[in-house]
Short mmCIF file of C-alpha atoms in Angstrom, two decimals:
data_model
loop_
_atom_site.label_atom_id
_atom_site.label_comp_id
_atom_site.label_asym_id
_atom_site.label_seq_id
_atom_site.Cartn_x
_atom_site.Cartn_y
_atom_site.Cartn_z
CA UNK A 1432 19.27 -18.74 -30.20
CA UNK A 1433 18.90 -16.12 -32.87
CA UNK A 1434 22.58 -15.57 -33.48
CA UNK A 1435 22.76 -19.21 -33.52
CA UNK A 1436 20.83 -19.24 -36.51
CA UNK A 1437 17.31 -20.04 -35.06
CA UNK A 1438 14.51 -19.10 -36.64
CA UNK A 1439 12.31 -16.95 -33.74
CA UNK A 1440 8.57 -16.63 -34.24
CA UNK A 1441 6.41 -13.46 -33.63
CA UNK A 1442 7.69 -11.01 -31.39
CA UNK A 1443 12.08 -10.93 -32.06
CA UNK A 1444 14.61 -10.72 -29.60
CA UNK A 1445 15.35 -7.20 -30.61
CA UNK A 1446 11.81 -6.09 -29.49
CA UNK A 1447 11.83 -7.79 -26.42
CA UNK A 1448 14.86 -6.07 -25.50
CA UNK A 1449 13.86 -2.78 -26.80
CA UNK A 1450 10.76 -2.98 -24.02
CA UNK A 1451 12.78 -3.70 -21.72
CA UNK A 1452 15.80 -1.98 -21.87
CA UNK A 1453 14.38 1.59 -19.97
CA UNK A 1454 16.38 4.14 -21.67
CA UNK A 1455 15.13 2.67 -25.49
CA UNK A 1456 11.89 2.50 -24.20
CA UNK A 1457 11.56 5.69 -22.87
CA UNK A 1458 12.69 7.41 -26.22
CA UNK A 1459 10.25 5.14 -27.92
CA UNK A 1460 7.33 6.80 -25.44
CA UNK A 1461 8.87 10.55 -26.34
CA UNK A 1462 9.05 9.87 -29.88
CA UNK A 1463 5.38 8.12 -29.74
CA UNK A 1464 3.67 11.33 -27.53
CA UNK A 1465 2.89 9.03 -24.28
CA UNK A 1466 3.62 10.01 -21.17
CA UNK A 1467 5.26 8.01 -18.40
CA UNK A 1468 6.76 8.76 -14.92
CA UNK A 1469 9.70 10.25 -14.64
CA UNK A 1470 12.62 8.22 -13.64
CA UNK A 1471 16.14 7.11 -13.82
CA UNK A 1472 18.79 4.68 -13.96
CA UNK A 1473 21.31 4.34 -11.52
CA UNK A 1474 24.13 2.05 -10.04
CA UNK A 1475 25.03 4.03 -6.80
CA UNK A 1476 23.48 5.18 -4.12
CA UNK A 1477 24.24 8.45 -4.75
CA UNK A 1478 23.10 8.25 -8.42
CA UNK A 1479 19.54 6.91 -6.87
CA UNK A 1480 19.44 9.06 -4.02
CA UNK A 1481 19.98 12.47 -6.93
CA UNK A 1482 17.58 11.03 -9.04
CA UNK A 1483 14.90 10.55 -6.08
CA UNK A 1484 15.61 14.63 -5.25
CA UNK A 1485 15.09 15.61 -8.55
CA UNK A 1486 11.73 13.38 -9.41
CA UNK A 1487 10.31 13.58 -5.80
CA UNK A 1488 9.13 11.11 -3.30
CA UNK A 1489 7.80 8.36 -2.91
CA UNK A 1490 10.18 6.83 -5.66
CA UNK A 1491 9.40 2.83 -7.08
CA UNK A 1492 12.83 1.38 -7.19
CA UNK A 1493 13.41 -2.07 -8.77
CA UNK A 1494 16.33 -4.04 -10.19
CA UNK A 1495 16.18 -3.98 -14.10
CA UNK A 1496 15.17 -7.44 -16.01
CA UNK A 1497 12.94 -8.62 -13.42
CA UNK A 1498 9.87 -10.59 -13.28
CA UNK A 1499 6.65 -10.77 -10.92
CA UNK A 1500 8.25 -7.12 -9.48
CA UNK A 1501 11.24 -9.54 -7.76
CA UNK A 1502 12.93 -6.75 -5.34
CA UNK A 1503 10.51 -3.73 -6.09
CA UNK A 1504 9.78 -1.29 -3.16
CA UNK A 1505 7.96 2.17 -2.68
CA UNK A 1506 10.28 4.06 -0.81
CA UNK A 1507 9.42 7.68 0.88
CA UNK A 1508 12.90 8.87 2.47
CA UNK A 1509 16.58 9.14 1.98
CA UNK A 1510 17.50 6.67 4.77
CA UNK A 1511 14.99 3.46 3.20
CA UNK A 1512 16.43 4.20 -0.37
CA UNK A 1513 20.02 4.07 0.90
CA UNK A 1514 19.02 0.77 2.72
CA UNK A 1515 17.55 -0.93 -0.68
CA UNK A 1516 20.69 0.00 -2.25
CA UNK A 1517 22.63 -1.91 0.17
CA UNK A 1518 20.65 -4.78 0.06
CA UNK A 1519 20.53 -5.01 -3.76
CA UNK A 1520 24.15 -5.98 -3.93
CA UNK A 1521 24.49 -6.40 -7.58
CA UNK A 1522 23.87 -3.19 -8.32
CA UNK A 1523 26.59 -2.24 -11.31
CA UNK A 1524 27.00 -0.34 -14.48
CA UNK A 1525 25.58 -4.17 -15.81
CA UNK A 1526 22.82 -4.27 -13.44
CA UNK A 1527 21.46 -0.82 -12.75
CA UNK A 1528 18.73 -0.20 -10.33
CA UNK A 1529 15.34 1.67 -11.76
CA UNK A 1530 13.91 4.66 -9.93
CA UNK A 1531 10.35 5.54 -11.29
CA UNK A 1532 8.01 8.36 -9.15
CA UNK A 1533 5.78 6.41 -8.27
CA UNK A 1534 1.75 7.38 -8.79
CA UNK A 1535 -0.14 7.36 -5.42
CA UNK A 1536 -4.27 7.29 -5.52
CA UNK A 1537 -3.79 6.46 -9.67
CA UNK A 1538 -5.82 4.09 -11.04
CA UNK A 1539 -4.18 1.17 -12.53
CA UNK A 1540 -5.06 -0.50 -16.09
CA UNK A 1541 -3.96 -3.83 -17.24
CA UNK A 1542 -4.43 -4.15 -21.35
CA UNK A 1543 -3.79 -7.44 -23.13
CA UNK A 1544 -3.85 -7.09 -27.05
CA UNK A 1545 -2.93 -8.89 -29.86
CA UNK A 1546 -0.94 -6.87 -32.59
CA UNK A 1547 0.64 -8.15 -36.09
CA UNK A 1548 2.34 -5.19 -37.53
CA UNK A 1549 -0.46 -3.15 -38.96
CA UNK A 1550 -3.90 -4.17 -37.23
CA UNK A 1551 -4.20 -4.24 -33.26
CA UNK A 1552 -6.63 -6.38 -31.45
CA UNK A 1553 -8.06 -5.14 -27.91
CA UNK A 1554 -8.01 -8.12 -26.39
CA UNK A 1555 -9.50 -6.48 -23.13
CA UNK A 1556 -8.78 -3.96 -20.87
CA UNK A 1557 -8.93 -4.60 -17.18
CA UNK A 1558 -9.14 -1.91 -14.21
CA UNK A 1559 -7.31 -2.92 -11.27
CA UNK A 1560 -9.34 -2.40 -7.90
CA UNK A 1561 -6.48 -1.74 -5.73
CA UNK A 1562 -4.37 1.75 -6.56
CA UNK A 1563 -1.58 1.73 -7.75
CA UNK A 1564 1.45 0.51 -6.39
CA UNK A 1565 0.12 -2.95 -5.71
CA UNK A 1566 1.42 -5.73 -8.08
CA UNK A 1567 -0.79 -6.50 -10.68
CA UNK A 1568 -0.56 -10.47 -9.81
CA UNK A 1569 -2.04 -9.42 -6.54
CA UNK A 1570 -4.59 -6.68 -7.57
CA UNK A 1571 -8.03 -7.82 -8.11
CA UNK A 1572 -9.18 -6.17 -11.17
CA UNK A 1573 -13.22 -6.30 -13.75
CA UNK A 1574 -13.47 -6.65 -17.12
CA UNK A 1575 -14.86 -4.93 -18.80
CA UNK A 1576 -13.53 -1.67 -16.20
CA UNK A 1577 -16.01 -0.32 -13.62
CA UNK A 1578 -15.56 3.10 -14.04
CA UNK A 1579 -13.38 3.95 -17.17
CA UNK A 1580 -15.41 5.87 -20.07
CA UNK A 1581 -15.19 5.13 -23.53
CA UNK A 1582 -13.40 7.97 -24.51
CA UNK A 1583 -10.95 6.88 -21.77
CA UNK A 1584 -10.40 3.20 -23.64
CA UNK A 1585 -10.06 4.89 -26.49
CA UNK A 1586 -7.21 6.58 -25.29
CA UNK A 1587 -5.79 3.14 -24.15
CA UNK A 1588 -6.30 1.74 -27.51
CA UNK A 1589 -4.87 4.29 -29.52
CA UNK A 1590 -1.50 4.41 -26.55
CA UNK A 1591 -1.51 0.39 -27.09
CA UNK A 1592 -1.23 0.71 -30.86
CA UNK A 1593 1.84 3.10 -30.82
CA UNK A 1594 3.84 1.35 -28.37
CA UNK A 1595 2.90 -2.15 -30.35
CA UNK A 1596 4.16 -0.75 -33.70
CA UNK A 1597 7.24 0.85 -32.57
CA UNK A 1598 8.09 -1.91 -30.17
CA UNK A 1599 7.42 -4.24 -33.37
CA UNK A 1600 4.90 -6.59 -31.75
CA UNK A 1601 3.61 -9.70 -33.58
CA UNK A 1602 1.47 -11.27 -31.19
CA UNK A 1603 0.75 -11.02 -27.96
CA UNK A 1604 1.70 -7.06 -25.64
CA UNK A 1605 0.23 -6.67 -22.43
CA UNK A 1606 0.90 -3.22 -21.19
CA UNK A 1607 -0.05 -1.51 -17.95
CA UNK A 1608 -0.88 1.99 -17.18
CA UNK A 1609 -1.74 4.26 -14.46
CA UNK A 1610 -4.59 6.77 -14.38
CA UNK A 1611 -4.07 10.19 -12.47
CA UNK A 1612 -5.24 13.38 -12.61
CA UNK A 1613 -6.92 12.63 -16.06
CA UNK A 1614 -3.34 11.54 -17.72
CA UNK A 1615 -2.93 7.97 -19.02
CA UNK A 1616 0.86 7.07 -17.72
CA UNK A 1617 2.54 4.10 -19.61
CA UNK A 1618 3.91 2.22 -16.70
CA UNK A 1619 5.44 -0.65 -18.68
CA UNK A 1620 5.03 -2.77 -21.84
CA UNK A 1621 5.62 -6.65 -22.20
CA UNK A 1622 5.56 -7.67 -25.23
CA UNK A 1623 4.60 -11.34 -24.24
CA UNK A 1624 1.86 -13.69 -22.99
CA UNK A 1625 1.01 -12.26 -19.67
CA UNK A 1626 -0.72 -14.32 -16.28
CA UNK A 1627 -4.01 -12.86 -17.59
CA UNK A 1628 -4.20 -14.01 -20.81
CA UNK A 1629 -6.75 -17.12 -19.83
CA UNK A 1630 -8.85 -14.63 -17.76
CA UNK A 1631 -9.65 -12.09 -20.40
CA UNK A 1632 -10.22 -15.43 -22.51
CA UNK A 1633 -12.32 -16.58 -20.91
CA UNK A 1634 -14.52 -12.97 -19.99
CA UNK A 1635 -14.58 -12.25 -23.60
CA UNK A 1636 -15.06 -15.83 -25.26
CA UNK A 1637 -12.10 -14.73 -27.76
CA UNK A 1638 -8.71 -17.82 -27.41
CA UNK A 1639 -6.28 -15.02 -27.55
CA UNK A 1640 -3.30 -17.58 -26.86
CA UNK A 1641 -4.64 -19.28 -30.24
CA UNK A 1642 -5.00 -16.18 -32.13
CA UNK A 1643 -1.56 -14.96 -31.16
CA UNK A 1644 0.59 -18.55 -32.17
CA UNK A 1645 -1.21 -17.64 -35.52
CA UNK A 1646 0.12 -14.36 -35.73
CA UNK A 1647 3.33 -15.65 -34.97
CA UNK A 1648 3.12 -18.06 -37.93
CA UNK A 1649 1.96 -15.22 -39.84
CA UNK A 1650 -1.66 -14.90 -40.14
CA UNK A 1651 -3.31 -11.25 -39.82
CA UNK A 1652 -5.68 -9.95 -37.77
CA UNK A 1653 -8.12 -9.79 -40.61
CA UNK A 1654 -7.56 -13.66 -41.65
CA UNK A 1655 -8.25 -14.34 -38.40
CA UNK A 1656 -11.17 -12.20 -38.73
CA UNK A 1657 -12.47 -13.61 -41.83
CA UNK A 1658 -12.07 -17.00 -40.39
CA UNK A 1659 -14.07 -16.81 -36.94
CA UNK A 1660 -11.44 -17.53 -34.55
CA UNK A 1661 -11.31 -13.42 -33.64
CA UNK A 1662 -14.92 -11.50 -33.82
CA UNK A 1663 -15.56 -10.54 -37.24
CA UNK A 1664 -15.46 -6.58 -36.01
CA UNK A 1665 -14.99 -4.99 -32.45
CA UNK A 1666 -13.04 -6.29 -30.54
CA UNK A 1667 -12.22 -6.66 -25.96
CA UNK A 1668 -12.34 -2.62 -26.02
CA UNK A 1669 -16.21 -2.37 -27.13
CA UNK A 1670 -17.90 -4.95 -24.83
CA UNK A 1671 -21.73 -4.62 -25.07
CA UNK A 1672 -23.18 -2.13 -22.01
CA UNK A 1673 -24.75 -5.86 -20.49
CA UNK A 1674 -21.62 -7.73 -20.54
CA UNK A 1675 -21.07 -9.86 -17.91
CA UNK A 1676 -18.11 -8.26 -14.78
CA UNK A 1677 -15.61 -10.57 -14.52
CA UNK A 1678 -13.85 -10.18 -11.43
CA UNK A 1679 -10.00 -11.74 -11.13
CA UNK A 1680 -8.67 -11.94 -8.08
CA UNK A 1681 -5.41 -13.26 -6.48
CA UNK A 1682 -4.96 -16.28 -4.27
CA UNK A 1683 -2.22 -15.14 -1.21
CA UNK A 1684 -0.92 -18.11 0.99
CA UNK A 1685 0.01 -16.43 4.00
CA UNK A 1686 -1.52 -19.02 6.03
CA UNK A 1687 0.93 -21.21 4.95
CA UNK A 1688 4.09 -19.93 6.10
CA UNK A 1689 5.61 -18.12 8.52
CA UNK A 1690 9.27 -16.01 8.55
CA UNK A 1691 12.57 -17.79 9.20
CA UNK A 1692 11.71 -16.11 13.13
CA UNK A 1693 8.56 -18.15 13.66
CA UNK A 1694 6.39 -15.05 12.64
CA UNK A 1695 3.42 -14.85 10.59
CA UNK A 1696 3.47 -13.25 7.29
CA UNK A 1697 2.69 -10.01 6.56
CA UNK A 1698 -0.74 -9.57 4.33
CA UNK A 1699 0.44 -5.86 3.04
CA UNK A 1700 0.63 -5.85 -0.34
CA UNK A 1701 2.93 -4.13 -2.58
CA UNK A 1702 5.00 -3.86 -5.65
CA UNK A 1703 6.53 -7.25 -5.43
CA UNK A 1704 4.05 -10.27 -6.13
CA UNK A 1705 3.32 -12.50 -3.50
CA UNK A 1706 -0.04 -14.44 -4.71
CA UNK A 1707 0.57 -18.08 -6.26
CA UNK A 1708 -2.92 -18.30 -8.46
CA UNK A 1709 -5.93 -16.67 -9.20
CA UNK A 1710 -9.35 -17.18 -9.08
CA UNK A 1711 -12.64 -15.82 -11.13
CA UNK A 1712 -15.94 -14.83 -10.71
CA UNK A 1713 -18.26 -13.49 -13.55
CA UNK A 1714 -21.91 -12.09 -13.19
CA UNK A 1715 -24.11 -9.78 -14.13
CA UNK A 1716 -22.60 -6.92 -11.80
CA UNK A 1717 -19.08 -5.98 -10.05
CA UNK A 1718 -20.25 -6.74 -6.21
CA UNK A 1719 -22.28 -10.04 -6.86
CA UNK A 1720 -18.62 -10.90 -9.44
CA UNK A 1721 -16.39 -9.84 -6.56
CA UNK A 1722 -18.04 -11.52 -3.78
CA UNK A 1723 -18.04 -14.55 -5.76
CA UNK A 1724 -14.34 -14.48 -6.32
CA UNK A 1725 -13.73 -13.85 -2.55
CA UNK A 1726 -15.47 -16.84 -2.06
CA UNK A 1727 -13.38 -19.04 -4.46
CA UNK A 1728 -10.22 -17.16 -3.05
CA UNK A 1729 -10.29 -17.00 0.79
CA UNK A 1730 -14.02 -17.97 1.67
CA UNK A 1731 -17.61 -15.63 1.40
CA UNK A 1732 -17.03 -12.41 3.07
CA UNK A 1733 -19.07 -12.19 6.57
CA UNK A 1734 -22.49 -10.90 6.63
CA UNK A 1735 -22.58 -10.31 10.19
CA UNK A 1736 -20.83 -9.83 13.38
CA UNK A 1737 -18.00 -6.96 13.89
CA UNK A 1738 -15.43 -5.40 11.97
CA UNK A 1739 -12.65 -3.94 12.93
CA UNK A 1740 -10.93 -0.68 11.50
CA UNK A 1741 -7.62 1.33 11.94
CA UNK A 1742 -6.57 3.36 9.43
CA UNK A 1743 -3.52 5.61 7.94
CA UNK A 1744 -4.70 9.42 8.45
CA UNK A 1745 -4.95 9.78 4.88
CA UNK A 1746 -7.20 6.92 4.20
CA UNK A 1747 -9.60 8.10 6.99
CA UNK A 1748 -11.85 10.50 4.67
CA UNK A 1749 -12.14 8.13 1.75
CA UNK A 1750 -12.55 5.28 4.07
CA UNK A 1751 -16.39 6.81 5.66
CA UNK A 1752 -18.39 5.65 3.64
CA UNK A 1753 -17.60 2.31 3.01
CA UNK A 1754 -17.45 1.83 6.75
CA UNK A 1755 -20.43 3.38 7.27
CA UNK A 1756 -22.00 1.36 5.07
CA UNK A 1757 -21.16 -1.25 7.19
CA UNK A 1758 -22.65 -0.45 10.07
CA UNK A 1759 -25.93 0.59 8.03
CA UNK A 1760 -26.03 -3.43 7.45
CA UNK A 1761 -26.14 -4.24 10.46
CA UNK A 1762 -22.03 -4.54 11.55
CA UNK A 1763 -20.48 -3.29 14.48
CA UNK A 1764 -17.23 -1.20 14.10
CA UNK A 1765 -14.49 -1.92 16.34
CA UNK A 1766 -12.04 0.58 15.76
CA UNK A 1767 -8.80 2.47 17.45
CA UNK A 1768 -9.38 5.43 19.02
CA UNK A 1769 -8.11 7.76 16.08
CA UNK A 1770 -9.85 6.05 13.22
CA UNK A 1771 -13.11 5.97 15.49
CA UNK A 1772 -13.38 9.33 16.58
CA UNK A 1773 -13.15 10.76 12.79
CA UNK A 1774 -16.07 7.81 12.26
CA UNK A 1775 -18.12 8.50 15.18
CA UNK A 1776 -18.14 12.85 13.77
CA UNK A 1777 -19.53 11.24 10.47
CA UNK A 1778 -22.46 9.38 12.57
CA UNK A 1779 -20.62 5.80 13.05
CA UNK A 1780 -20.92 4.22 16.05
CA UNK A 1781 -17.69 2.81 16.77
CA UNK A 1782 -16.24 0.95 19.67
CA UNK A 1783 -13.13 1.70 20.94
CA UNK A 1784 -10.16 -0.74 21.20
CA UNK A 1785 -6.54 -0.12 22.46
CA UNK A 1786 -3.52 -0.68 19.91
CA UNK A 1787 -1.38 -4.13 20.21
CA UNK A 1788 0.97 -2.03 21.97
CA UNK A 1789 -1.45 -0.80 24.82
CA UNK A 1790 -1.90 -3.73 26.74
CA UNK A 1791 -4.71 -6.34 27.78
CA UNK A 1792 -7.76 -6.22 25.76
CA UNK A 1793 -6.46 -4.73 22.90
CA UNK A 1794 -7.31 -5.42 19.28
CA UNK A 1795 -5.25 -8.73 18.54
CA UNK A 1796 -6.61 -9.97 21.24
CA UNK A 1797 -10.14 -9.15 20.19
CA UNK A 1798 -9.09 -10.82 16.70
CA UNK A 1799 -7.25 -13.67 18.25
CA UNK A 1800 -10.40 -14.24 20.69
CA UNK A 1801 -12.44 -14.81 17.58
CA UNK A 1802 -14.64 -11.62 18.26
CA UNK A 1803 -14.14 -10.02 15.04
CA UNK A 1804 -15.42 -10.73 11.22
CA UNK A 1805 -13.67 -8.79 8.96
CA UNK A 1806 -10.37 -6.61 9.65
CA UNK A 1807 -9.75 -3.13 7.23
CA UNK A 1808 -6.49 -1.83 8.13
CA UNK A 1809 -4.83 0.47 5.60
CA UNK A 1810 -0.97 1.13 6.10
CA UNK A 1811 0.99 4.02 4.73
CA UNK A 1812 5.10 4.40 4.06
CA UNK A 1813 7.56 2.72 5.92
CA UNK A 1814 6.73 3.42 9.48
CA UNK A 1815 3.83 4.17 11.84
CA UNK A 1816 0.83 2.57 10.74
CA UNK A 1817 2.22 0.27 8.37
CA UNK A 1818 4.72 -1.36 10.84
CA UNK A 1819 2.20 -0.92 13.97
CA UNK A 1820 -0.52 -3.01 11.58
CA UNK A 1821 1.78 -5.65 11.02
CA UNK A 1822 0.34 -7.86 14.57
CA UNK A 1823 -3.12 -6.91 13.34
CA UNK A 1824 -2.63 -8.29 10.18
CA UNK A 1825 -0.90 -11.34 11.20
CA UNK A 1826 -3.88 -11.94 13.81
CA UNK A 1827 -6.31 -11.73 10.96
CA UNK A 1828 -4.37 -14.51 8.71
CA UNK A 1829 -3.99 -16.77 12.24
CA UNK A 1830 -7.69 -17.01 12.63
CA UNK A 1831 -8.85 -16.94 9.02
CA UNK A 1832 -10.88 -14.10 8.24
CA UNK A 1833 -10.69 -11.32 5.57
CA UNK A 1834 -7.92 -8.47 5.93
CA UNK A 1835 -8.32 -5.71 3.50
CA UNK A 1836 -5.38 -3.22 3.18
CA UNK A 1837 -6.86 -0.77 0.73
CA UNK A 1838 -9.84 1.51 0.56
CA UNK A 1839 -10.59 0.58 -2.63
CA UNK A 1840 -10.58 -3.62 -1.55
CA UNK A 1841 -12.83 -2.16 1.04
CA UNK A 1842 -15.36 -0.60 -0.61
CA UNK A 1843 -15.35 -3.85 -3.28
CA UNK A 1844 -15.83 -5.90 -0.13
CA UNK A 1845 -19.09 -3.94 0.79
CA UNK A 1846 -20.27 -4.07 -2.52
CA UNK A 1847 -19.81 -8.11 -2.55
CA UNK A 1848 -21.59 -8.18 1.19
CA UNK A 1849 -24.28 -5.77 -0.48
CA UNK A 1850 -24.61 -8.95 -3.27
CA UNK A 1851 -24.73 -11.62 -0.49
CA UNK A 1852 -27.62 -10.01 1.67
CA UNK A 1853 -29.52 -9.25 -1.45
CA UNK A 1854 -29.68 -13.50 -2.36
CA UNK A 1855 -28.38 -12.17 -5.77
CA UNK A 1856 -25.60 -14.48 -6.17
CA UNK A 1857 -26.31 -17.13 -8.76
CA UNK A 1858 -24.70 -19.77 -10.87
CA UNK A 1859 -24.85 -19.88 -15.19
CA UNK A 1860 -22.85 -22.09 -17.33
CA UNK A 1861 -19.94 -19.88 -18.41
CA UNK A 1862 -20.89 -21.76 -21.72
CA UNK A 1863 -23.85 -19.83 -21.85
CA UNK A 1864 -22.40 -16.67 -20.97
CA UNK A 1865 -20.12 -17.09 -23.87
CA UNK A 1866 -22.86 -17.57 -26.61
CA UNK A 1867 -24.33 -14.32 -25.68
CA UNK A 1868 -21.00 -12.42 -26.20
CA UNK A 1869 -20.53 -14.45 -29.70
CA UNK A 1870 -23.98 -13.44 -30.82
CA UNK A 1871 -22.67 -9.45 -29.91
CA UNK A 1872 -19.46 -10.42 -32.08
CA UNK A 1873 -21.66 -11.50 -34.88
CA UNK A 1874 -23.99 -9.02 -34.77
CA UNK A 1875 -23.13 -5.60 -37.62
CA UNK A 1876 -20.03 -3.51 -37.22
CA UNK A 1877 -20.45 -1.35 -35.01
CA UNK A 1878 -16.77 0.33 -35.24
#
């Protein structure tokens, strides 16, 4: 449209590209200082397979130009990668495939932000709940973050200013990093409206869509400002300490279809979206804002009965004390015979249930028979658990009750059932909830 003679508002086809394009981009992140995974492009198996020996596994690999991570897989072994290659058969010198290490037990941070060539906007930064690795259409994620310090936003804001100004941003840039070992890793930059743009608008009581068509048309930050459609200082980066946790989460039909064999689908979630909405829940903290978005999103988590564990060896350690938890509330743990004996040395009482795999009585049929409330069952690479889960998980979506697949989704969960016990869930007009953050935007700079 641009060579056609056009005119394009805001953001140009030129940036766009730039973002996009991995080799520019990644010379834009050297030139800025920010660090980002190391990776490679390649259109061969044996380009992919040399990259993946040289960066390390598990490798992210992902056809370039893609949207809602269309074809993206974590992939731990030589054998898997040369599979993916196979089955992405346009791979060419035109459409290369991306291999990125990918970050395992990083935390993952979603930033919207509005930018118009000298002035950026924080339009609010949003820790994801699952690790990551899982899509960020399917991650649940709070706003304002749970457990990110100021000093760490600050970090985001000033990485989110660079890559705006040399991507050449005017409007809207989501970007999304990963947090590990204390480094902030620029995972990708979009410089675009992105699926969470009505969420944070609505958490923060700022129209970001609005503000950003105005940048397009070429209005600054500071109009804006001076006019009262942004916050006259601060911005989505400062929230007060008593903001209200709003809690997105994604809306996964599994119950609603079923593979081209008859079989149920998979609930595993991963770097290539599944969900097909999202819900929101907002209150005063994260497990009365989670539990409320579970409830919009699948129905209330259980506050009684059984649930049943089996977990990857190394999710067994981080997964004690959620689990433990449980039982401390009154739940009984149902569990395979490895996951239980590693909770029964940490003072769980678990019961014991054979694998699908070992005949009558076993654990789909426990799940099937309607005996359990709640299933937590982590997998890990491409074999083992994470194929030997797959009945268990499918049992879980066939009777309709929660199936959590990370650590971190279970120890939101118990933090929601905490909420639920307590009687703390309530209802406010979102209305109201919105006047309070104005009068914080109105009050004196505080920046």
């Amino acid at each position: 449209l641009k060579d056609a003679g056009v005119p394009v508002l805001g953001t140009q086809p030129e940036a766009i590209h730039l973002a996009e394009e991995r080799g520019a981009f990644g010379r834009l992140l050297a030139e800025a200082g920010l660090p980002a995974p190391r990776h490679g492009t390649a259109t061969s198996y044996a380009e992919a397979a040399a990259i993946a020996a040289t960066i390390g596994y598990p490798v992210l690999v992902r056809p370039s130009y893609v949207l809602g991570g269309r074809g993206m897989e974590i992939v731990y072994d030589d054998a898997t990668l040369e599979a993916y290659i196979g089955k992405a058969t346009e791979v060419s010198p035109e459409h290369p495939v991306l291999v990125d290490r990918f970050l395992e037990d990083a935390i993952e941070i979603d930033v919207d932000a509005l930018y118009d060539g000298e002035e950026l906007y924080l339009g609010g930064v949003m820790e994801h709940i699952e690790e990551a690795g899982i899509h960020s259409g399917d991650s649940a994620c709070a706003l304002p973050p749970i457990t990110l310090g100021t000093g760490e936003i600050e970090r985001i804001r000033r990485s989110t200013e660079r890559i705006a100004a040399g991507v050449g941003v005017r409007g809207l840039l989501n970007v999304q990093y990963a947090l590990k070992d204390d480094v902030l890793y620029v995972l990708e930059a979009n410089p675009r409206a992105s699926r969470t743009v009505p969420f944070v608008s609505k958490a923060t009581a700022v129209p970001l869509a609005k503000a950003a068509a105005r940048i397009a048309l070429g209005a600054s930050v500071a109009d804006l400002r001076a006019e009262g459609l942004l916050p006259v200082s601060g911005d989505g980066g400062d929230l007060p300490w008593d903001a209200p946790i709003s809690v997105k989460e994604a809306v996964l039909p599994f119950h609603r279809f079923s593979t081209v064999e008859g079989h149920g689908v998979d609930t595993v979630l991963g770097p290539e979206m599944k969900s097909t909405g999202e819900v929101m829940g907002i209150d005063a903290v994260f497990g009365t804002a989670f539990a409320k978005s579970q409830t919009a999103a699948y129905g209330s988590l259980p506050t009684s009965g059984t649930v049943f564990v089996s977990l990857a060896n190394r999710d067994k350690r981080s997964a004690i004390f959620p689990v433990k938890r449980l039982a401390d509330l009154g739940f009984d743990i149902l569990a395979t015979a490895g996951t239980a004996q590693v909770l029964r040395r940490n003072g769980v009482d678990a019961e014991v249930v054979g694998k699908y795999s070992e005949g009558p009585g076993n654990c789909v049929e426990r799940i099937l028979a309607g005996d359990v409330a709640m299933v937590i069952n982590t997998p890990f690479g491409n074999a083992g658990p994470r194929l030997d889960g797959y009945e268990i998980r499918t049992a879980a979506v066939t009777v309709g009750i929660p199936c959590i697949t990370t650590i971190q989704g279970a120890a939101a969960a118990v933090q929601g059932i905490e909420a639920q016990l307590a009687g703390r869930v309530g209802v406010q007009p979102l209305q109201q909830l919105h006047a309070t953050l104005r009068t914080h935007w109105q009050g004196p700079a505080r920046r």
